[in-house]
mmCIF file with all atom_site columns, C-alpha atoms in Angstrom:
data_model
loop_
_atom_site.group_PDB
_atom_site.id
_atom_site.type_symbol
_atom_site.label_atom_id
_atom_site.label_alt_id
_atom_site.label_comp_id
_atom_site.label_asym_id
_atom_site.label_entity_id
_atom_site.label_seq_id
_atom_site.pdbx_PDB_ins_code
_atom_site.Cartn_x
_atom_site.Cartn_y
_atom_site.Cartn_z
_atom_site.occupancy
_atom_site.B_iso_or_equiv
_atom_site.pdbx_formal_charge
_atom_site.auth_seq_id
_atom_site.auth_comp_id
_atom_site.auth_asym_id
_atom_site.auth_atom_id
_atom_site.pdbx_PDB_model_num
ATOM 1   C CA . MET E 1 1   ? -227.261 -12.518 101.409 1.00 46.00 ? 151 MET E CA 1
ATOM 2   C CA . GLY E 1 2   ? -226.271 -14.779 104.505 1.00 47.00 ? 152 GLY E CA 1
ATOM 3   C CA . LEU E 1 3   ? -223.110 -16.560 104.947 1.00 45.00 ? 153 LEU E CA 1
ATOM 4   C CA . THR E 1 4   ? -224.316 -19.862 106.661 1.00 43.00 ? 154 THR E CA 1
ATOM 5   C CA . HIS E 1 5   ? -223.565 -22.553 104.075 1.00 43.00 ? 155 HIS E CA 1
ATOM 6   C CA . THR E 1 6   ? -225.756 -24.914 102.783 1.00 41.00 ? 156 THR E CA 1
ATOM 7   C CA . ASP E 1 7   ? -225.237 -28.603 101.541 1.00 36.00 ? 157 ASP E CA 1
ATOM 8   C CA . ARG E 1 8   ? -224.082 -27.240 98.324  1.00 40.00 ? 158 ARG E CA 1
ATOM 9   C CA . GLY E 1 9   ? -221.415 -25.020 99.671  1.00 42.00 ? 159 GLY E CA 1
ATOM 10  C CA . TYR E 1 10  ? -222.907 -21.736 98.794  1.00 47.00 ? 160 TYR E CA 1
ATOM 11  C CA . PRO E 1 11  ? -223.737 -19.014 101.452 1.00 56.00 ? 161 PRO E CA 1
ATOM 12  C CA . ARG E 1 12  ? -227.246 -19.170 102.721 1.00 55.00 ? 162 ARG E CA 1
ATOM 13  C CA . GLY E 1 13  ? -229.508 -17.051 100.450 1.00 55.00 ? 163 GLY E CA 1
ATOM 14  C CA . VAL E 1 14  ? -227.590 -17.858 97.284  1.00 53.00 ? 164 VAL E CA 1
ATOM 15  C CA . THR E 1 15  ? -229.905 -19.898 94.968  1.00 53.00 ? 165 THR E CA 1
ATOM 16  C CA . SER E 1 16  ? -230.327 -20.516 91.547  1.00 49.00 ? 166 SER E CA 1
ATOM 17  C CA . THR E 1 17  ? -232.248 -17.329 91.116  1.00 52.00 ? 167 THR E CA 1
ATOM 18  C CA . THR E 1 18  ? -229.503 -15.231 92.743  1.00 59.00 ? 168 THR E CA 1
ATOM 19  C CA . SER E 1 19  ? -227.605 -13.462 89.964  1.00 73.00 ? 169 SER E CA 1
ATOM 20  C CA . GLN E 1 20  ? -224.042 -14.423 89.378  1.00 76.00 ? 170 GLN E CA 1
ATOM 21  C CA . GLN E 1 21  ? -223.324 -10.688 89.615  1.00 79.00 ? 171 GLN E CA 1
ATOM 22  C CA . GLU E 1 22  ? -224.433 -10.572 93.239  1.00 78.00 ? 172 GLU E CA 1
ATOM 23  C CA . LEU E 1 23  ? -222.388 -13.613 94.166  1.00 77.00 ? 173 LEU E CA 1
ATOM 24  C CA . PHE E 1 24  ? -219.365 -12.269 92.354  1.00 80.00 ? 174 PHE E CA 1
ATOM 25  C CA . ARG E 1 25  ? -219.709 -8.817  94.274  1.00 82.00 ? 175 ARG E CA 1
ATOM 26  C CA . PHE E 1 26  ? -220.070 -10.724 97.639  1.00 83.00 ? 176 PHE E CA 1
ATOM 27  C CA . LEU E 1 27  ? -216.822 -12.720 96.903  1.00 84.00 ? 177 LEU E CA 1
ATOM 28  C CA . GLU E 1 28  ? -214.863 -9.867  95.424  1.00 89.00 ? 178 GLU E CA 1
ATOM 29  C CA . ASP E 1 29  ? -215.924 -7.643  98.550  1.00 90.00 ? 179 ASP E CA 1
ATOM 30  C CA . ARG E 1 30  ? -215.112 -10.434 100.973 1.00 90.00 ? 180 ARG E CA 1
ATOM 31  C CA . PHE E 1 31  ? -211.538 -10.602 99.322  1.00 92.00 ? 181 PHE E CA 1
ATOM 32  C CA . ALA E 1 32  ? -211.017 -6.924  99.142  1.00 92.00 ? 182 ALA E CA 1
ATOM 33  C CA . CYS E 1 33  ? -211.824 -6.420  102.912 1.00 93.00 ? 183 CYS E CA 1
ATOM 34  C CA . ALA E 1 34  ? -209.379 -9.373  103.861 1.00 93.00 ? 184 ALA E CA 1
ATOM 35  C CA . GLN E 1 35  ? -206.707 -8.001  101.538 1.00 94.00 ? 185 GLN E CA 1
ATOM 36  C CA . ALA E 1 36  ? -207.211 -4.425  102.991 1.00 94.00 ? 186 ALA E CA 1
ATOM 37  C CA . CYS E 1 37  ? -207.122 -5.867  106.429 1.00 93.00 ? 187 CYS E CA 1
ATOM 38  C CA . THR E 1 38  ? -203.729 -7.509  105.863 1.00 94.00 ? 188 THR E CA 1
ATOM 39  C CA . GLU E 1 39  ? -202.219 -4.311  104.298 1.00 95.00 ? 189 GLU E CA 1
ATOM 40  C CA . CYS E 1 40  ? -203.675 -2.154  107.172 1.00 94.00 ? 190 CYS E CA 1
ATOM 41  C CA . ALA E 1 41  ? -202.134 -4.782  109.830 1.00 95.00 ? 191 ALA E CA 1
ATOM 42  C CA . ARG E 1 42  ? -198.754 -4.331  108.164 1.00 95.00 ? 192 ARG E CA 1
ATOM 43  C CA . ALA E 1 43  ? -198.938 -0.430  107.905 1.00 95.00 ? 193 ALA E CA 1
ATOM 44  C CA . CYS E 1 44  ? -200.166 -0.282  111.625 1.00 94.00 ? 194 CYS E CA 1
ATOM 45  C CA . ALA E 1 45  ? -197.417 -2.894  112.966 1.00 94.00 ? 195 ALA E CA 1
ATOM 46  C CA . LEU E 1 46  ? -194.706 -0.828  111.142 1.00 92.00 ? 196 LEU E CA 1
ATOM 47  C CA . ARG E 1 47  ? -195.995 2.424   112.649 1.00 91.00 ? 197 ARG E CA 1
ATOM 48  C CA . ALA E 1 48  ? -196.031 0.939   116.131 1.00 91.00 ? 198 ALA E CA 1
ATOM 49  C CA . SER E 1 49  ? -192.524 -0.415  115.666 1.00 92.00 ? 199 SER E CA 1
ATOM 50  C CA . LEU E 1 50  ? -191.337 2.998   114.664 1.00 89.00 ? 200 LEU E CA 1
ATOM 51  C CA . VAL E 1 51  ? -192.530 4.775   117.900 1.00 86.00 ? 201 VAL E CA 1
ATOM 52  C CA . ASP E 1 52  ? -190.238 4.857   120.907 1.00 82.00 ? 202 ASP E CA 1
ATOM 53  C CA . PRO E 1 53  ? -191.814 2.954   123.776 1.00 78.00 ? 203 PRO E CA 1
ATOM 54  C CA . ASP E 1 54  ? -190.572 5.612   126.249 1.00 80.00 ? 204 ASP E CA 1
ATOM 55  C CA . GLY E 1 55  ? -191.649 8.450   124.267 1.00 81.00 ? 205 GLY E CA 1
ATOM 56  C CA . THR E 1 56  ? -194.360 11.008  125.029 1.00 87.00 ? 206 THR E CA 1
ATOM 57  C CA . GLU E 1 57  ? -198.098 10.254  125.742 1.00 88.00 ? 207 GLU E CA 1
ATOM 58  C CA . ASN E 1 58  ? -199.020 10.910  122.204 1.00 86.00 ? 208 ASN E CA 1
ATOM 59  C CA . GLN E 1 59  ? -196.430 8.623   120.972 1.00 88.00 ? 209 GLN E CA 1
ATOM 60  C CA . GLU E 1 60  ? -197.650 5.929   123.445 1.00 90.00 ? 210 GLU E CA 1
ATOM 61  C CA . LEU E 1 61  ? -201.266 6.371   122.095 1.00 92.00 ? 211 LEU E CA 1
ATOM 62  C CA . VAL E 1 62  ? -199.917 6.058   118.566 1.00 93.00 ? 212 VAL E CA 1
ATOM 63  C CA . ARG E 1 63  ? -198.099 2.864   119.617 1.00 92.00 ? 213 ARG E CA 1
ATOM 64  C CA . ARG E 1 64  ? -201.084 1.459   121.322 1.00 93.00 ? 214 ARG E CA 1
ATOM 65  C CA . LYS E 1 65  ? -203.548 2.242   118.550 1.00 94.00 ? 215 LYS E CA 1
ATOM 66  C CA . GLY E 1 66  ? -201.212 0.857   116.016 1.00 95.00 ? 216 GLY E CA 1
ATOM 67  C CA . ILE E 1 67  ? -200.825 -2.439  117.797 1.00 95.00 ? 217 ILE E CA 1
ATOM 68  C CA . MET E 1 68  ? -204.569 -2.845  118.391 1.00 96.00 ? 218 MET E CA 1
ATOM 69  C CA . CYS E 1 69  ? -205.401 -2.011  114.810 1.00 96.00 ? 219 CYS E CA 1
ATOM 70  C CA . ALA E 1 70  ? -202.944 -4.405  113.431 1.00 96.00 ? 220 ALA E CA 1
ATOM 71  C CA . GLU E 1 71  ? -204.257 -7.051  115.818 1.00 96.00 ? 221 GLU E CA 1
ATOM 72  C CA . VAL E 1 72  ? -207.979 -6.476  114.978 1.00 96.00 ? 222 VAL E CA 1
ATOM 73  C CA . CYS E 1 73  ? -207.119 -6.400  111.213 1.00 95.00 ? 223 CYS E CA 1
ATOM 74  C CA . ASP E 1 74  ? -205.177 -9.585  111.549 1.00 94.00 ? 224 ASP E CA 1
ATOM 75  C CA . ALA E 1 75  ? -208.201 -11.355 113.232 1.00 94.00 ? 225 ALA E CA 1
ATOM 76  C CA . THR E 1 76  ? -210.611 -10.069 110.846 1.00 94.00 ? 226 THR E CA 1
ATOM 77  C CA . CYS E 1 77  ? -208.631 -11.311 107.864 1.00 92.00 ? 227 CYS E CA 1
ATOM 78  C CA . ARG E 1 78  ? -208.438 -14.685 109.538 1.00 90.00 ? 228 ARG E CA 1
ATOM 79  C CA . VAL E 1 79  ? -212.278 -14.714 110.218 1.00 90.00 ? 229 VAL E CA 1
ATOM 80  C CA . LEU E 1 80  ? -212.958 -13.742 106.605 1.00 89.00 ? 230 LEU E CA 1
ATOM 81  C CA . SER E 1 81  ? -210.557 -16.500 105.346 1.00 86.00 ? 231 SER E CA 1
ATOM 82  C CA . GLU E 1 82  ? -212.554 -19.224 107.369 1.00 79.00 ? 232 GLU E CA 1
ATOM 83  C CA . GLN E 1 83  ? -215.123 -20.451 104.829 1.00 66.00 ? 233 GLN E CA 1
ATOM 84  C CA . ASN E 1 84  ? -217.303 -22.701 106.642 1.00 66.00 ? 234 ASN E CA 1
ATOM 85  C CA . GLN E 1 85  ? -216.603 -22.118 110.404 1.00 72.00 ? 235 GLN E CA 1
ATOM 86  C CA . VAL E 1 86  ? -218.010 -18.702 111.030 1.00 74.00 ? 236 VAL E CA 1
ATOM 87  C CA . ASP E 1 87  ? -221.736 -17.598 110.827 1.00 83.00 ? 237 ASP E CA 1
ATOM 88  C CA . GLU E 1 88  ? -222.909 -14.283 109.415 1.00 84.00 ? 238 GLU E CA 1
ATOM 89  C CA . SER E 1 89  ? -223.477 -12.474 112.780 1.00 88.00 ? 239 SER E CA 1
ATOM 90  C CA . THR E 1 90  ? -219.993 -13.302 113.885 1.00 87.00 ? 240 THR E CA 1
ATOM 91  C CA . ILE E 1 91  ? -218.603 -11.948 110.594 1.00 89.00 ? 241 ILE E CA 1
ATOM 92  C CA . ARG E 1 92  ? -220.684 -8.820  110.891 1.00 92.00 ? 242 ARG E CA 1
ATOM 93  C CA . VAL E 1 93  ? -219.463 -8.088  114.462 1.00 94.00 ? 243 VAL E CA 1
ATOM 94  C CA . GLN E 1 94  ? -215.936 -8.609  113.543 1.00 94.00 ? 244 GLN E CA 1
ATOM 95  C CA . VAL E 1 95  ? -215.888 -6.531  110.284 1.00 95.00 ? 245 VAL E CA 1
ATOM 96  C CA . GLU E 1 96  ? -217.776 -3.676  112.187 1.00 97.00 ? 246 GLU E CA 1
ATOM 97  C CA . TRP E 1 97  ? -215.224 -3.878  115.021 1.00 97.00 ? 247 TRP E CA 1
ATOM 98  C CA . CYS E 1 98  ? -212.422 -3.767  112.489 1.00 97.00 ? 248 CYS E CA 1
ATOM 99  C CA . ARG E 1 99  ? -213.938 -0.604  110.833 1.00 97.00 ? 249 ARG E CA 1
ATOM 100 C CA . THR E 1 100 ? -214.331 1.140   113.941 1.00 97.00 ? 250 THR E CA 1
ATOM 101 C CA . VAL E 1 101 ? -210.760 0.436   115.166 1.00 97.00 ? 251 VAL E CA 1
ATOM 102 C CA . CYS E 1 102 ? -209.351 1.537   111.835 1.00 97.00 ? 252 CYS E CA 1
ATOM 103 C CA . LEU E 1 103 ? -210.959 4.801   111.819 1.00 97.00 ? 253 LEU E CA 1
ATOM 104 C CA . GLU E 1 104 ? -209.854 5.430   115.464 1.00 97.00 ? 254 GLU E CA 1
ATOM 105 C CA . ALA E 1 105 ? -206.268 4.651   114.548 1.00 97.00 ? 255 ALA E CA 1
ATOM 106 C CA . ALA E 1 106 ? -206.521 6.790   111.320 1.00 97.00 ? 256 ALA E CA 1
ATOM 107 C CA . HIS E 1 107 ? -207.440 9.815   113.499 1.00 97.00 ? 257 HIS E CA 1
ATOM 108 C CA . VAL E 1 108 ? -204.689 9.151   115.945 1.00 95.00 ? 258 VAL E CA 1
ATOM 109 C CA . PHE E 1 109 ? -202.175 8.866   113.041 1.00 95.00 ? 259 PHE E CA 1
ATOM 110 C CA . ASP E 1 110 ? -203.339 12.024  111.428 1.00 95.00 ? 260 ASP E CA 1
ATOM 111 C CA . ARG E 1 111 ? -201.856 13.789  114.440 1.00 92.00 ? 261 ARG E CA 1
ATOM 112 C CA . GLN E 1 112 ? -198.521 11.976  114.132 1.00 90.00 ? 262 GLN E CA 1
ATOM 113 C CA . ALA E 1 113 ? -196.062 13.362  111.598 1.00 89.00 ? 263 ALA E CA 1
ATOM 114 C CA . GLY E 1 114 ? -194.958 10.756  109.041 1.00 91.00 ? 264 GLY E CA 1
ATOM 115 C CA . ALA E 1 115 ? -197.890 8.529   109.662 1.00 92.00 ? 265 ALA E CA 1
ATOM 116 C CA . GLU E 1 116 ? -199.926 9.543   106.520 1.00 94.00 ? 266 GLU E CA 1
ATOM 117 C CA . ASP E 1 117 ? -199.362 6.097   104.849 1.00 94.00 ? 267 ASP E CA 1
ATOM 118 C CA . SER E 1 118 ? -200.666 4.354   108.109 1.00 95.00 ? 268 SER E CA 1
ATOM 119 C CA . ALA E 1 119 ? -203.631 6.571   108.285 1.00 96.00 ? 269 ALA E CA 1
ATOM 120 C CA . ALA E 1 120 ? -204.569 6.200   104.619 1.00 96.00 ? 270 ALA E CA 1
ATOM 121 C CA . ALA E 1 121 ? -204.314 2.216   104.939 1.00 96.00 ? 271 ALA E CA 1
ATOM 122 C CA . CYS E 1 122 ? -206.603 2.613   107.854 1.00 97.00 ? 272 CYS E CA 1
ATOM 123 C CA . ARG E 1 123 ? -209.080 4.543   105.993 1.00 97.00 ? 273 ARG E CA 1
ATOM 124 C CA . ALA E 1 124 ? -208.830 2.226   103.088 1.00 96.00 ? 274 ALA E CA 1
ATOM 125 C CA . CYS E 1 125 ? -209.529 -0.697  105.286 1.00 96.00 ? 275 CYS E CA 1
ATOM 126 C CA . ALA E 1 126 ? -212.466 0.963   106.826 1.00 97.00 ? 276 ALA E CA 1
ATOM 127 C CA . ARG E 1 127 ? -213.939 1.513   103.380 1.00 96.00 ? 277 ARG E CA 1
ATOM 128 C CA . ALA E 1 128 ? -213.429 -2.148  102.374 1.00 96.00 ? 278 ALA E CA 1
ATOM 129 C CA . CYS E 1 129 ? -215.214 -3.232  105.716 1.00 96.00 ? 279 CYS E CA 1
ATOM 130 C CA . THR E 1 130 ? -218.040 -0.832  104.780 1.00 95.00 ? 280 THR E CA 1
ATOM 131 C CA . ASP E 1 131 ? -218.283 -2.074  101.253 1.00 94.00 ? 281 ASP E CA 1
ATOM 132 C CA . PHE E 1 132 ? -218.250 -5.807  102.393 1.00 93.00 ? 282 PHE E CA 1
ATOM 133 C CA . LEU E 1 133 ? -220.849 -5.097  105.064 1.00 93.00 ? 283 LEU E CA 1
ATOM 134 C CA . ALA E 1 134 ? -223.165 -3.734  102.330 1.00 91.00 ? 284 ALA E CA 1
ATOM 135 C CA . THR E 1 135 ? -223.190 -7.176  100.654 1.00 88.00 ? 285 THR E CA 1
ATOM 136 C CA . LEU E 1 136 ? -224.409 -8.755  103.909 1.00 83.00 ? 286 LEU E CA 1
ATOM 137 C CA . ASN E 1 137 ? -227.681 -6.747  104.013 1.00 66.00 ? 287 ASN E CA 1
#
């Protein structure tokens, strides 16, 4: 199912024969992905703010990954919120990038004591991205 909108305001590929169930899944997964991105951005920003900027090399990596993940998740949430301005290929690239960055951040957080919640938020966001991408196929 595509995302380019027709004159009726529905995503391209949504016709009168498309089941309501498919449309609901698409909208639910898009919302769930945006919500997961918001939660992940908060968790990563918090994690980054807790790290001493003059700390060890590993702490610097945690801080940088946290900041990057927060920024990518925030950008992805904005892209998913823009109903008519973004085409499907742009959304696909953004969501795939978000998924990749979230998984990278989760791996870094796994090595940081006390960062379990941040790692879990990153993994939840990556799963939500994967689920939403499945609705685009």
